[in-house]
């Protein structure tokens, strides 16, 4: 039987982990087996710069943190080494970075993830990873809104220019 102090520490870790999961919009669970220290450090730096929390977690503690939530479906992948990447704001950032890393590292595998409190499979994570960044998507939408206004402005300017030529004659 574990002593009371250790048990309280583990309960605190589970509560903290459950809170992080609840306060995030997306997360990805990976198996980091065989990742070198240098590669792991580079990955952690890239994730940190993107605003993603990335940490190694014990399977039993993560299983307890997701118990009784909509994320309970992730329990089936909690085997072997497990690391968790959590994003509080960007829905695709963690998926994009981790899938890119997995492509170039044979042993690194994406196991599962969640999006807005719902479990998603690896196929969905890979499709999320292929989406452009939020800024690119916003720029695309804005250019779509701006195109009709720009065409209208050019047409009005053409009319003004034509009227100006007619008046000069």
PDB file of C-alpha atoms in Angstrom:
ATOM      1  CA  UNK A   1       0.000   0.000   0.000  1.00  0.00           C
ATOM      2  CA  UNK A   2       1.503   3.391  -1.003  1.00  0.00           C
ATOM      3  CA  UNK A   3       2.051   5.825   1.796  1.00  0.00           C
ATOM      4  CA  UNK A   4      -0.356   8.730   2.276  1.00  0.00           C
ATOM      5  CA  UNK A   5       2.088  11.382   1.067  1.00  0.00           C
ATOM      6  CA  UNK A   6       2.710   9.635  -2.272  1.00  0.00           C
ATOM      7  CA  UNK A   7      -1.002   9.010  -2.717  1.00  0.00           C
ATOM      8  CA  UNK A   8      -1.793  12.707  -2.156  1.00  0.00           C
ATOM      9  CA  UNK A   9       0.918  13.736  -4.639  1.00  0.00           C
ATOM     10  CA  UNK A  10      -0.546  11.427  -7.274  1.00  0.00           C
ATOM     11  CA  UNK A  11      -4.064  12.763  -6.623  1.00  0.00           C
ATOM     12  CA  UNK A  12      -2.739  16.295  -7.098  1.00  0.00           C
ATOM     13  CA  UNK A  13      -1.050  15.297 -10.370  1.00  0.00           C
ATOM     14  CA  UNK A  14      -4.274  13.677 -11.639  1.00  0.00           C
ATOM     15  CA  UNK A  15      -6.317  16.764 -10.679  1.00  0.00           C
ATOM     16  CA  UNK A  16      -3.824  19.076 -12.397  1.00  0.00           C
ATOM     17  CA  UNK A  17      -3.793  16.894 -15.505  1.00  0.00           C
ATOM     18  CA  UNK A  18      -7.606  16.768 -15.623  1.00  0.00           C
ATOM     19  CA  UNK A  19      -7.719  20.563 -15.360  1.00  0.00           C
ATOM     20  CA  UNK A  20      -5.183  20.972 -18.203  1.00  0.00           C
ATOM     21  CA  UNK A  21      -7.220  18.635 -20.411  1.00  0.00           C
ATOM     22  CA  UNK A  22     -10.430  20.467 -19.607  1.00  0.00           C
ATOM     23  CA  UNK A  23      -8.932  23.917 -20.309  1.00  0.00           C
ATOM     24  CA  UNK A  24      -7.478  22.963 -23.692  1.00  0.00           C
ATOM     25  CA  UNK A  25      -9.042  22.896 -27.156  1.00  0.00           C
ATOM     26  CA  UNK A  26      -6.907  20.091 -28.569  1.00  0.00           C
ATOM     27  CA  UNK A  27      -4.369  17.492 -27.583  1.00  0.00           C
ATOM     28  CA  UNK A  28      -2.313  14.714 -29.113  1.00  0.00           C
ATOM     29  CA  UNK A  29      -0.976  11.564 -27.421  1.00  0.00           C
ATOM     30  CA  UNK A  30       2.270  10.154 -28.833  1.00  0.00           C
ATOM     31  CA  UNK A  31       4.642   7.246 -28.290  1.00  0.00           C
ATOM     32  CA  UNK A  32       8.132   8.746 -28.134  1.00  0.00           C
ATOM     33  CA  UNK A  33      10.095   5.467 -27.969  1.00  0.00           C
ATOM     34  CA  UNK A  34      13.553   5.732 -29.499  1.00  0.00           C
ATOM     35  CA  UNK A  35      13.605   9.530 -29.718  1.00  0.00           C
ATOM     36  CA  UNK A  36      17.068  10.898 -29.048  1.00  0.00           C
ATOM     37  CA  UNK A  37      17.617  13.614 -26.461  1.00  0.00           C
ATOM     38  CA  UNK A  38      18.670  16.095 -29.149  1.00  0.00           C
ATOM     39  CA  UNK A  39      15.560  15.396 -31.245  1.00  0.00           C
ATOM     40  CA  UNK A  40      13.320  15.552 -28.178  1.00  0.00           C
ATOM     41  CA  UNK A  41      14.849  18.879 -27.123  1.00  0.00           C
ATOM     42  CA  UNK A  42      14.296  20.328 -30.612  1.00  0.00           C
ATOM     43  CA  UNK A  43      10.709  19.062 -30.633  1.00  0.00           C
ATOM     44  CA  UNK A  44       9.997  20.514 -27.183  1.00  0.00           C
ATOM     45  CA  UNK A  45      11.445  23.882 -28.264  1.00  0.00           C
ATOM     46  CA  UNK A  46       9.287  23.996 -31.401  1.00  0.00           C
ATOM     47  CA  UNK A  47       6.157  23.071 -29.429  1.00  0.00           C
ATOM     48  CA  UNK A  48       6.915  25.593 -26.681  1.00  0.00           C
ATOM     49  CA  UNK A  49       7.390  28.382 -29.258  1.00  0.00           C
ATOM     50  CA  UNK A  50       4.007  27.470 -30.739  1.00  0.00           C
ATOM     51  CA  UNK A  51       2.318  27.694 -27.332  1.00  0.00           C
ATOM     52  CA  UNK A  52       1.834  23.950 -26.888  1.00  0.00           C
ATOM     53  CA  UNK A  53       2.431  22.198 -23.551  1.00  0.00           C
ATOM     54  CA  UNK A  54       4.298  18.926 -24.112  1.00  0.00           C
ATOM     55  CA  UNK A  55       5.158  16.515 -21.327  1.00  0.00           C
ATOM     56  CA  UNK A  56       5.667  12.850 -20.564  1.00  0.00           C
ATOM     57  CA  UNK A  57       2.864  11.341 -18.529  1.00  0.00           C
ATOM     58  CA  UNK A  58       2.314   8.013 -16.820  1.00  0.00           C
ATOM     59  CA  UNK A  59      -0.421   5.964 -18.457  1.00  0.00           C
ATOM     60  CA  UNK A  60      -2.158   5.205 -15.158  1.00  0.00           C
ATOM     61  CA  UNK A  61      -2.283   8.874 -14.153  1.00  0.00           C
ATOM     62  CA  UNK A  62      -3.640   9.940 -17.545  1.00  0.00           C
ATOM     63  CA  UNK A  63      -6.199   7.124 -17.408  1.00  0.00           C
ATOM     64  CA  UNK A  64      -7.404   8.409 -14.035  1.00  0.00           C
ATOM     65  CA  UNK A  65      -7.537  11.994 -15.314  1.00  0.00           C
ATOM     66  CA  UNK A  66      -9.806  11.075 -18.254  1.00  0.00           C
ATOM     67  CA  UNK A  67     -11.972   8.685 -16.253  1.00  0.00           C
ATOM     68  CA  UNK A  68     -15.644   9.646 -16.464  1.00  0.00           C
ATOM     69  CA  UNK A  69     -15.107  12.233 -19.224  1.00  0.00           C
ATOM     70  CA  UNK A  70     -15.738  12.231 -22.969  1.00  0.00           C
ATOM     71  CA  UNK A  71     -12.013  11.520 -23.411  1.00  0.00           C
ATOM     72  CA  UNK A  72     -12.268   8.081 -21.777  1.00  0.00           C
ATOM     73  CA  UNK A  73     -12.045   6.510 -25.244  1.00  0.00           C
ATOM     74  CA  UNK A  74      -8.317   7.307 -25.279  1.00  0.00           C
ATOM     75  CA  UNK A  75      -7.643   4.710 -22.554  1.00  0.00           C
ATOM     76  CA  UNK A  76      -7.174   1.985 -25.159  1.00  0.00           C
ATOM     77  CA  UNK A  77      -3.964   3.610 -26.483  1.00  0.00           C
ATOM     78  CA  UNK A  78      -2.352   4.118 -23.085  1.00  0.00           C
ATOM     79  CA  UNK A  79       0.394   1.534 -23.417  1.00  0.00           C
ATOM     80  CA  UNK A  80       4.150   1.895 -23.624  1.00  0.00           C
ATOM     81  CA  UNK A  81       5.713   5.337 -23.447  1.00  0.00           C
ATOM     82  CA  UNK A  82       3.265   8.214 -23.558  1.00  0.00           C
ATOM     83  CA  UNK A  83       3.713  11.935 -24.028  1.00  0.00           C
ATOM     84  CA  UNK A  84       0.915  14.459 -24.284  1.00  0.00           C
ATOM     85  CA  UNK A  85       0.833  17.722 -26.244  1.00  0.00           C
ATOM     86  CA  UNK A  86      -1.908  20.147 -25.210  1.00  0.00           C
ATOM     87  CA  UNK A  87      -2.910  23.351 -26.947  1.00  0.00           C
ATOM     88  CA  UNK A  88      -5.078  25.913 -25.173  1.00  0.00           C
ATOM     89  CA  UNK A  89      -5.915  28.014 -28.243  1.00  0.00           C
ATOM     90  CA  UNK A  90      -4.782  26.551 -31.569  1.00  0.00           C
ATOM     91  CA  UNK A  91      -6.711  23.478 -32.717  1.00  0.00           C
ATOM     92  CA  UNK A  92      -4.153  22.226 -35.252  1.00  0.00           C
ATOM     93  CA  UNK A  93      -0.733  23.386 -34.076  1.00  0.00           C
ATOM     94  CA  UNK A  94       0.146  20.342 -31.942  1.00  0.00           C
ATOM     95  CA  UNK A  95      -1.072  17.927 -34.619  1.00  0.00           C
ATOM     96  CA  UNK A  96       0.910  19.705 -37.349  1.00  0.00           C
ATOM     97  CA  UNK A  97       4.189  19.765 -35.423  1.00  0.00           C
ATOM     98  CA  UNK A  98       3.940  16.193 -34.089  1.00  0.00           C
ATOM     99  CA  UNK A  99       2.877  14.648 -37.413  1.00  0.00           C
ATOM    100  CA  UNK A 100       5.748  16.418 -39.190  1.00  0.00           C
ATOM    101  CA  UNK A 101       8.134  15.100 -36.528  1.00  0.00           C
ATOM    102  CA  UNK A 102       6.687  11.567 -36.839  1.00  0.00           C
ATOM    103  CA  UNK A 103       7.292  11.575 -40.613  1.00  0.00           C
ATOM    104  CA  UNK A 104      11.027  12.020 -40.115  1.00  0.00           C
ATOM    105  CA  UNK A 105      11.383   9.776 -37.028  1.00  0.00           C
ATOM    106  CA  UNK A 106      10.539   6.127 -37.548  1.00  0.00           C
ATOM    107  CA  UNK A 107       9.835   5.132 -33.926  1.00  0.00           C
ATOM    108  CA  UNK A 108       7.853   8.251 -32.972  1.00  0.00           C
ATOM    109  CA  UNK A 109       4.135   7.477 -33.366  1.00  0.00           C
ATOM    110  CA  UNK A 110       0.943   9.459 -32.934  1.00  0.00           C
ATOM    111  CA  UNK A 111      -1.466   7.338 -30.864  1.00  0.00           C
ATOM    112  CA  UNK A 112      -4.642   9.368 -30.419  1.00  0.00           C
ATOM    113  CA  UNK A 113      -5.921  12.808 -29.616  1.00  0.00           C
ATOM    114  CA  UNK A 114      -8.885  14.989 -28.891  1.00  0.00           C
ATOM    115  CA  UNK A 115     -10.477  18.074 -30.325  1.00  0.00           C
ATOM    116  CA  UNK A 116     -12.951  20.233 -28.386  1.00  0.00           C
ATOM    117  CA  UNK A 117     -13.441  17.515 -25.784  1.00  0.00           C
ATOM    118  CA  UNK A 118     -14.059  14.650 -28.242  1.00  0.00           C
ATOM    119  CA  UNK A 119     -11.659  11.789 -28.975  1.00  0.00           C
ATOM    120  CA  UNK A 120     -10.303  11.693 -32.530  1.00  0.00           C
ATOM    121  CA  UNK A 121      -8.331   8.980 -34.300  1.00  0.00           C
ATOM    122  CA  UNK A 122      -4.955   9.198 -36.004  1.00  0.00           C
ATOM    123  CA  UNK A 123      -6.518   9.720 -39.444  1.00  0.00           C
ATOM    124  CA  UNK A 124      -8.295  12.829 -38.181  1.00  0.00           C
ATOM    125  CA  UNK A 125      -5.095  14.058 -36.517  1.00  0.00           C
ATOM    126  CA  UNK A 126      -3.216  13.636 -39.804  1.00  0.00           C
ATOM    127  CA  UNK A 127      -5.905  15.533 -41.709  1.00  0.00           C
ATOM    128  CA  UNK A 128      -5.769  18.320 -39.103  1.00  0.00           C
ATOM    129  CA  UNK A 129      -2.002  18.459 -39.522  1.00  0.00           C
ATOM    130  CA  UNK A 130      -2.444  19.187 -43.230  1.00  0.00           C
ATOM    131  CA  UNK A 131      -4.604  22.246 -42.602  1.00  0.00           C
ATOM    132  CA  UNK A 132      -2.899  25.597 -43.055  1.00  0.00           C
ATOM    133  CA  UNK A 133      -2.283  27.751 -40.007  1.00  0.00           C
ATOM    134  CA  UNK A 134      -5.004  29.958 -38.548  1.00  0.00           C
ATOM    135  CA  UNK A 135      -3.366  33.068 -39.994  1.00  0.00           C
ATOM    136  CA  UNK A 136      -3.307  31.595 -43.512  1.00  0.00           C
ATOM    137  CA  UNK A 137      -6.961  30.547 -43.236  1.00  0.00           C
ATOM    138  CA  UNK A 138      -7.958  34.024 -42.048  1.00  0.00           C
ATOM    139  CA  UNK A 139      -6.005  35.647 -44.871  1.00  0.00           C
ATOM    140  CA  UNK A 140      -7.761  33.382 -47.381  1.00  0.00           C
ATOM    141  CA  UNK A 141     -11.195  34.277 -46.015  1.00  0.00           C
ATOM    142  CA  UNK A 142     -10.382  37.984 -45.973  1.00  0.00           C
ATOM    143  CA  UNK A 143      -9.140  37.897 -49.568  1.00  0.00           C
ATOM    144  CA  UNK A 144     -12.362  36.156 -50.582  1.00  0.00           C
ATOM    145  CA  UNK A 145     -14.369  38.927 -48.916  1.00  0.00           C
ATOM    146  CA  UNK A 146     -12.162  41.620 -50.404  1.00  0.00           C
ATOM    147  CA  UNK A 147     -12.263  40.378 -54.021  1.00  0.00           C
ATOM    148  CA  UNK A 148     -15.834  41.521 -54.859  1.00  0.00           C
ATOM    149  CA  UNK A 149     -15.198  44.948 -53.293  1.00  0.00           C
ATOM    150  CA  UNK A 150     -11.965  45.347 -55.252  1.00  0.00           C
ATOM    151  CA  UNK A 151     -13.745  44.414 -58.505  1.00  0.00           C
ATOM    152  CA  UNK A 152     -16.490  46.929 -57.760  1.00  0.00           C
ATOM    153  CA  UNK A 153     -13.909  49.632 -57.042  1.00  0.00           C
ATOM    154  CA  UNK A 154     -12.126  48.927 -60.345  1.00  0.00           C
ATOM    155  CA  UNK A 155     -15.440  49.088 -62.251  1.00  0.00           C
ATOM    156  CA  UNK A 156     -16.354  52.424 -60.645  1.00  0.00           C
ATOM    157  CA  UNK A 157     -12.873  53.786 -61.401  1.00  0.00           C
ATOM    158  CA  UNK A 158     -13.197  52.671 -65.032  1.00  0.00           C
ATOM    159  CA  UNK A 159     -16.507  54.551 -65.319  1.00  0.00           C
ATOM    160  CA  UNK A 160     -14.949  57.670 -63.784  1.00  0.00           C
ATOM    161  CA  UNK A 161     -11.961  57.424 -66.137  1.00  0.00           C
ATOM    162  CA  UNK A 162     -14.227  56.938 -69.166  1.00  0.00           C
ATOM    163  CA  UNK A 163     -16.408  59.924 -68.181  1.00  0.00           C
ATOM    164  CA  UNK A 164     -13.277  62.016 -67.707  1.00  0.00           C
ATOM    165  CA  UNK A 165     -12.072  61.152 -71.226  1.00  0.00           C
ATOM    166  CA  UNK A 166     -15.493  61.985 -72.687  1.00  0.00           C
ATOM    167  CA  UNK A 167     -15.560  65.368 -70.927  1.00  0.00           C
ATOM    168  CA  UNK A 168     -12.052  66.214 -72.200  1.00  0.00           C
ATOM    169  CA  UNK A 169     -13.139  65.778 -75.824  1.00  0.00           C
TER     170      UNK A 169
END
